[in-house]
Coordinates of C-alpha atoms (C1' of nucleotides) in Angstrom, one line a residue:
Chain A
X6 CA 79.8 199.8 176.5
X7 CA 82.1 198.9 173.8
X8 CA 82.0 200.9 170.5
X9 CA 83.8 198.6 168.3
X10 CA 83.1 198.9 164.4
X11 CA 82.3 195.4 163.0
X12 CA 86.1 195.3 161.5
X13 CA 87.5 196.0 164.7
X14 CA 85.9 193.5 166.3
X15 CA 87.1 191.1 164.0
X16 CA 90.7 192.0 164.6
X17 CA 90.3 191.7 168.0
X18 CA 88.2 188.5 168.0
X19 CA 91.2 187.2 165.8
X20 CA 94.5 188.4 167.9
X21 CA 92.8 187.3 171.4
X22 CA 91.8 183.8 169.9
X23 CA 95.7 183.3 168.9
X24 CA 96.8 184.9 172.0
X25 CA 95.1 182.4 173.8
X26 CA 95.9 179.3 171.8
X27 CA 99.6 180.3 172.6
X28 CA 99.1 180.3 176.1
X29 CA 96.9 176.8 176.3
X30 CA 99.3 174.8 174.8
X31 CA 102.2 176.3 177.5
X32 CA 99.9 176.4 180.3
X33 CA 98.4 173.1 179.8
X34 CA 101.6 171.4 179.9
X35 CA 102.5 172.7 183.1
X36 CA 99.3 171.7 184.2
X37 CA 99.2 168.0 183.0
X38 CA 102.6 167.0 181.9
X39 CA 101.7 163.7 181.4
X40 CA 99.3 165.0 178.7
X41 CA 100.0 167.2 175.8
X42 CA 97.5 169.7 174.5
X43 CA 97.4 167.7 171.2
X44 CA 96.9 164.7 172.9
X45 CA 94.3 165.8 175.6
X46 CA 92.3 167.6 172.7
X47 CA 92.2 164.0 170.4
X48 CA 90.7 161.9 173.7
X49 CA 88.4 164.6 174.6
X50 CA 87.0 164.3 171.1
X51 CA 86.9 160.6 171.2
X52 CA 85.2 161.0 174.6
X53 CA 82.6 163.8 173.3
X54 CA 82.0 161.2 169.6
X55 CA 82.2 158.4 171.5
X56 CA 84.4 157.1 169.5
X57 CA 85.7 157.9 165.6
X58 CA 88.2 157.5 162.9
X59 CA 91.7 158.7 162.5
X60 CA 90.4 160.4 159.5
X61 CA 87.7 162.6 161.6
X62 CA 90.2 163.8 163.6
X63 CA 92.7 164.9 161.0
X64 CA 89.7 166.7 159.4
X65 CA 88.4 168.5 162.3
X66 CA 91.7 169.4 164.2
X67 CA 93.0 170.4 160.3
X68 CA 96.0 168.1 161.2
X69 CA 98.0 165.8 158.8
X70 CA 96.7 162.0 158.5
X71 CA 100.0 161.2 159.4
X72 CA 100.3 163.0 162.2
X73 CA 97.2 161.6 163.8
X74 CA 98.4 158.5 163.2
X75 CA 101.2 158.6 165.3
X76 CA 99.8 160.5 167.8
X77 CA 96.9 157.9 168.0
X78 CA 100.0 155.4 167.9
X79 CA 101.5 157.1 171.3
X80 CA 97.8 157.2 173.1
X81 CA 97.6 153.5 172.1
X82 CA 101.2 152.5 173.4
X83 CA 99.9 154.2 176.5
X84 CA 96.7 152.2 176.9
X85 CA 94.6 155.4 176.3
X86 CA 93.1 154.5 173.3
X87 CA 92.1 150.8 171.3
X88 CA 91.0 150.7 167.8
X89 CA 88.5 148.1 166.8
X90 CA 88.6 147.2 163.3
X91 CA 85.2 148.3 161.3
X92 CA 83.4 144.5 161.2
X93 CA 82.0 146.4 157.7
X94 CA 84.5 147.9 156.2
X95 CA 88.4 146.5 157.4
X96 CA 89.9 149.7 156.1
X97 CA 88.3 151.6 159.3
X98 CA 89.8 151.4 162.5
X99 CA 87.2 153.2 165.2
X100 CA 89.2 154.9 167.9
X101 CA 87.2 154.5 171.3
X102 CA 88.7 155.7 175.0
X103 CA 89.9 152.8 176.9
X104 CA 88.9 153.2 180.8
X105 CA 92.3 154.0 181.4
X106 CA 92.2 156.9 178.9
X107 CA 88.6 158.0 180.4
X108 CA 90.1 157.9 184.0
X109 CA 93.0 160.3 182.7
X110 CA 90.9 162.5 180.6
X111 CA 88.9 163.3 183.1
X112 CA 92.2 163.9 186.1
X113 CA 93.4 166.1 183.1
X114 CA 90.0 167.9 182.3
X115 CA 89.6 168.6 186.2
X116 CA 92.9 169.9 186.9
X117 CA 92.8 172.3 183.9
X118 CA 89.2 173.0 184.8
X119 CA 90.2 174.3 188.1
X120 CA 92.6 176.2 186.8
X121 CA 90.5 177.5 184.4
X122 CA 87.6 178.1 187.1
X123 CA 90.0 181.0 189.1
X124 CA 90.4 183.0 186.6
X125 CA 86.8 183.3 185.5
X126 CA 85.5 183.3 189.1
X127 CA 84.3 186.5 188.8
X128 CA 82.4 186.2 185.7
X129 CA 78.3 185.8 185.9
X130 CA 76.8 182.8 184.7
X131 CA 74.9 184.4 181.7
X132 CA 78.5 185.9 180.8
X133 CA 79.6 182.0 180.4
X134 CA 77.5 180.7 178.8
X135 CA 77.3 183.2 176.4
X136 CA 81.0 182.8 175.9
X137 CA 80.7 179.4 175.3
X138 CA 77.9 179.9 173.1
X139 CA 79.6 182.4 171.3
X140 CA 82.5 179.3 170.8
X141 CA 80.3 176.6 169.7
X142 CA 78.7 179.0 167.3
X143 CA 82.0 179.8 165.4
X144 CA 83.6 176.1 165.5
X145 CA 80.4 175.0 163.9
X146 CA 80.6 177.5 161.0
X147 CA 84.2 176.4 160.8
X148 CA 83.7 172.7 160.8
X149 CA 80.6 173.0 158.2
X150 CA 82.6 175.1 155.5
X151 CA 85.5 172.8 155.7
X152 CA 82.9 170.1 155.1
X153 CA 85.2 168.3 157.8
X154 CA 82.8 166.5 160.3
X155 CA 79.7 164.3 159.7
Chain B
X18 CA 68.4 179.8 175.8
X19 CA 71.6 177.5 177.0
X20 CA 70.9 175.7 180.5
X21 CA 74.6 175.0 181.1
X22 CA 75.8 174.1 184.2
X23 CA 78.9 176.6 185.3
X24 CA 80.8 173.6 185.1
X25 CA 80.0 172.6 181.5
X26 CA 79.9 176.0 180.5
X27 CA 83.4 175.7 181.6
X28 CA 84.2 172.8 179.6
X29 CA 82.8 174.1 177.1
X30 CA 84.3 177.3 176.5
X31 CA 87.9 175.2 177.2
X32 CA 87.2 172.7 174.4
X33 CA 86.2 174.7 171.6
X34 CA 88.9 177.0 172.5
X35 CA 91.4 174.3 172.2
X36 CA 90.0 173.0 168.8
X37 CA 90.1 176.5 167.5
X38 CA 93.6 176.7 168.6
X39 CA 94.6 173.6 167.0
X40 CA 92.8 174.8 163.2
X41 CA 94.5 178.3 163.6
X42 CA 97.9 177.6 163.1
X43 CA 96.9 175.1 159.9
X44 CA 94.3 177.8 158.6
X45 CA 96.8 180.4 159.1
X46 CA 99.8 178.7 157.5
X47 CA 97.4 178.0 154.4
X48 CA 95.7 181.3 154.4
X49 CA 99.7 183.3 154.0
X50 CA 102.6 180.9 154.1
X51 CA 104.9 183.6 154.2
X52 CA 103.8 184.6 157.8
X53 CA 103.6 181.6 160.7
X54 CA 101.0 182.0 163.2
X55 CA 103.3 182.6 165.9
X56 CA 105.4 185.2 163.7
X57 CA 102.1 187.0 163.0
X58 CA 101.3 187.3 166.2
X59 CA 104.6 188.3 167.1
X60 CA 104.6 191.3 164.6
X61 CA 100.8 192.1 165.5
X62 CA 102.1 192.5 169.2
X63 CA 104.5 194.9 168.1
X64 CA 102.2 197.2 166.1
X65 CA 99.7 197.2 169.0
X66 CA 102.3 198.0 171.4
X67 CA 104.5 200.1 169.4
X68 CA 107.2 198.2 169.9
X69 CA 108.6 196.1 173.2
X70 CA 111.1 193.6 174.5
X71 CA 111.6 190.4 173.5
X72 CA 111.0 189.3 177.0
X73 CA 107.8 190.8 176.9
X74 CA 107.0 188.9 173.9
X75 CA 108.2 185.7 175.8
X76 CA 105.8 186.5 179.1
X77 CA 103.0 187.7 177.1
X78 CA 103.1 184.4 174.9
X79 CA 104.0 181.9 177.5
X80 CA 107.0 181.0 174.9
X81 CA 110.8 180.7 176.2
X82 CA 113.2 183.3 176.2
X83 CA 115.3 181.1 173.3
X84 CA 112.3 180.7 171.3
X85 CA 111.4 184.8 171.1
X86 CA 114.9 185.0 170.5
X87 CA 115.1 182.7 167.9
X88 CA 111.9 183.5 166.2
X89 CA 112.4 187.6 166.4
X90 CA 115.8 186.5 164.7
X91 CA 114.1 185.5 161.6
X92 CA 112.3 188.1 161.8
X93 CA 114.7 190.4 161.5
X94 CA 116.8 188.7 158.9
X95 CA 113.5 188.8 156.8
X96 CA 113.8 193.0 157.4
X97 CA 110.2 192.4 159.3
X98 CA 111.7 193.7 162.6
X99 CA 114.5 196.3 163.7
X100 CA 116.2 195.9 167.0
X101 CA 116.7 199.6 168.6
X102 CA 118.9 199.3 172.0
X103 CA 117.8 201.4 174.6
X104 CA 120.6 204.5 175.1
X105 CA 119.4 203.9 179.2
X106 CA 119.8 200.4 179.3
X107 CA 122.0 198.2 177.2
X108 CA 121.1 195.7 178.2
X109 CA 117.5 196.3 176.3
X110 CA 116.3 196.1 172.5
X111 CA 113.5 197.5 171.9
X112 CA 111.7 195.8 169.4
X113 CA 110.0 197.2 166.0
X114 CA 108.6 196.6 162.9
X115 CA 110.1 198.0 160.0
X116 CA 107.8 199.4 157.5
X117 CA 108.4 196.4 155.1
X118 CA 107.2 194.6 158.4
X119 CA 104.7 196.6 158.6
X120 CA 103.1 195.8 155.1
X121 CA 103.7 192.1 155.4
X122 CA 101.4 192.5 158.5
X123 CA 98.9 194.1 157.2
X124 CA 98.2 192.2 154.1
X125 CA 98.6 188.8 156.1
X126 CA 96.2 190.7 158.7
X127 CA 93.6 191.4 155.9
X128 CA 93.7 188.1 153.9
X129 CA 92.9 186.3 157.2
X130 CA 90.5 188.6 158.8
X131 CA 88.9 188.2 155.2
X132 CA 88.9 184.5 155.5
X133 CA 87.4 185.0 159.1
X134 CA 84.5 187.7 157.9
X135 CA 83.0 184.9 155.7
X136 CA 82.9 182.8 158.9
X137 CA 80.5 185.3 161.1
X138 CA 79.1 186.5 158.4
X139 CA 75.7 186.4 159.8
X140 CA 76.4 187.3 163.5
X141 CA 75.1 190.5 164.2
X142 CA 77.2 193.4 165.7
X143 CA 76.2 193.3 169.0
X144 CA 77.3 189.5 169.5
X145 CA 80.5 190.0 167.7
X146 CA 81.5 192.6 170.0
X147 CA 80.4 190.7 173.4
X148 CA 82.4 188.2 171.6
X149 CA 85.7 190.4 171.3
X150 CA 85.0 192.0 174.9
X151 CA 84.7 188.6 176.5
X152 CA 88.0 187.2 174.8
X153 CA 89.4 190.6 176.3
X154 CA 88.4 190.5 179.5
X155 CA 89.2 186.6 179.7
X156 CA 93.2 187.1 178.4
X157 CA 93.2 190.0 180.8
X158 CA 92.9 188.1 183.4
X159 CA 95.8 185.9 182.4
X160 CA 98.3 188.2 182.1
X161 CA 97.4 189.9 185.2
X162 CA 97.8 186.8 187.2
X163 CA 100.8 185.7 185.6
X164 CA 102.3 189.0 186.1
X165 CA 103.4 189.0 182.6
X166 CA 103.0 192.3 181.1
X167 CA 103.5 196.1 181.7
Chain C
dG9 C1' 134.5 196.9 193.3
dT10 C1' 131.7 192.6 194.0
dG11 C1' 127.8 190.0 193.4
dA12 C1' 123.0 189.3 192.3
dA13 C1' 119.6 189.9 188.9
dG14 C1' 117.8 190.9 184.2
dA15 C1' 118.1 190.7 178.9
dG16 C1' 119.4 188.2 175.4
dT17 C1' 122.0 184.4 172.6
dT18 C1' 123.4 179.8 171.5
dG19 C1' 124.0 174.6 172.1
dT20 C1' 121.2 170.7 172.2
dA21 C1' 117.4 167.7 172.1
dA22 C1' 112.6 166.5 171.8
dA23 C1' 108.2 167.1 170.1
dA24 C1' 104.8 168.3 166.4
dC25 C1' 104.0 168.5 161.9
dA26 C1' 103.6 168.1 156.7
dC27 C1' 104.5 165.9 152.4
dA28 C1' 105.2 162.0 149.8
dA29 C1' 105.3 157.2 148.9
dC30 C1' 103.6 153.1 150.3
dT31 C1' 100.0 149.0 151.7
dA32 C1' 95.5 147.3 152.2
dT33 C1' 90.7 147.5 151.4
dC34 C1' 86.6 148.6 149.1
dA35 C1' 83.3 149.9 145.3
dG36 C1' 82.0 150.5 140.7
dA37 C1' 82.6 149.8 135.4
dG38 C1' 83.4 147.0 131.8
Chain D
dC11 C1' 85.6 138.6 137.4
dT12 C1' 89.2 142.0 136.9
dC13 C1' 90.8 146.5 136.5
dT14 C1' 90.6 151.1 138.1
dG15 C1' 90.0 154.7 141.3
dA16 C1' 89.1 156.1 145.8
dT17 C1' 89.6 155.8 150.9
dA18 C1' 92.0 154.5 155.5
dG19 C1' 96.0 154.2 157.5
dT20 C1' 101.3 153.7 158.1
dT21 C1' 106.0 154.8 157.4
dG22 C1' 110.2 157.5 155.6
dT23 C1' 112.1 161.9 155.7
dG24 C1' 112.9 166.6 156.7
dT25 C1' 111.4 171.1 158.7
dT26 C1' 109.7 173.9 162.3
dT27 C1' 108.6 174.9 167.0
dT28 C1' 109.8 174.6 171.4
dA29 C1' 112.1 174.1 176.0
dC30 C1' 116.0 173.7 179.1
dA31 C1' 120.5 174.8 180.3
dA32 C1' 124.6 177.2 180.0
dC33 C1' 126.7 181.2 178.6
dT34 C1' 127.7 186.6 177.9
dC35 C1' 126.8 191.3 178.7
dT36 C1' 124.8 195.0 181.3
dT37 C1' 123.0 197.2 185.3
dC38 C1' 122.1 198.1 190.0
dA39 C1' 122.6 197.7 195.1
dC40 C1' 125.6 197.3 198.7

DNA sequence: GTGAAGAGTTGTAAAACACAACTATCAGAG
DNA sequence: CTCTGATAGTTGTGTTTTACAACTCTTCAC
């Protein structure tokens, strides 16, 4: 079908990847106004870790400590989010969803699902998952040469 | 291989496209400070299309008018872009880079798709470019339904 | 001509973000 | 035990990105 060279594909890999992290942010905020894409992205990780650190996040979203920490600060205010103080080690605060962050992760996740779901309704299922494959595969190289995630 | 549901294929494919958004723009800024990820993507949009309106910058992107305005502005003023009114229509500027532009796009283009090479390193051809065709035929969709671009 | 629509700019305000300086906690060396 | 260095997190400060709204200028249809 295609008859990219490996360079090509790169370049083209690269400008659809940015194309479409323009997009999400816009899109998602008309989707969910209620939640940003920086803030719906840091509860879906807490949701997939169950549970981490301030730290982790900053490491894997390549985002400032201080940043996380007032974004973490906002989730909180909103009852989203509860830290519980490492029993171990006081300087840790574990981030975990509260059920009020679950319940509106998951209204979020659906309504940007569905929205999601039209446009790749005509796509087959081995298409998909290859896709998402292909996804997983990358952010894992990315995450272990950063040396960012446990 | 996989045995995803569509539905968590979905997820998926949404998540890890989301987390790569959220490391381009900091790999990016590191990678070439000069050049922001949105003002790369700008210029790369230009040299793709040969040149277009600002407005089709803003649909393409999802961004506001004022924010294309503002951000092809700097552009400019940094000799990366060259307004060229239409003779037809006034009312128009057709949008190009400059040859200075040009260059900065180029070696901003190749330091990160350098930086990115390392990262799928071992992925063979064929996946790379199911991978590019996928990301393709996914932002096609968008811009179709959207109505965004020529 | 008049009025609606499109292209673009500018005023203004809110978010997101980074850097640096700070506190508090821990862990190891002496 | 105390000093030192490292880690986790917060806060002060300033920049950048972005959107919305109000505006100008141009075109086109009637």
């Amino acid at each position: 079908m295609t008859a990219y060279s490996r360079a090509e594909a790169l370049t083209v890999i690269q400008r659809e990847m940015t194309a479409f992290a323009r997009r999400a942010r816009a899109s998602a905020a008309r989707t969910h106004p209620e939640l940003s894409l920086v803030s719906f992205t840091l509860l879906a990780h807490l949701e997939d870790r169950q549970g981490c650190r301030a730290t982790d996040l900053a490491a894997h979203y390549l985002l400032d400590k201080s940043t996380v920490s007032r974004q973490v600060g906002n989730l909180e205010r909103l009852g989203y989010v509860e830290r519980r103080t490492d029993p171990e080690d006081h300087r840790i605060q574990v981030l975990h969803l509260t059920p009020k962050g679950a319940e509106m992760l998951a209204q979020a996740a659906e309504s940007r699902r569905r929205a999601f779901a039209a446009r790749v309704e005509d796509w087959d299922e081995a298409d998909l998952e290859r896709f998402a494959e292909y996804l997983l595969r990358y952010n894992d190289t990315v995450t272990r040469e950063d040396g960012t995630d446990a």
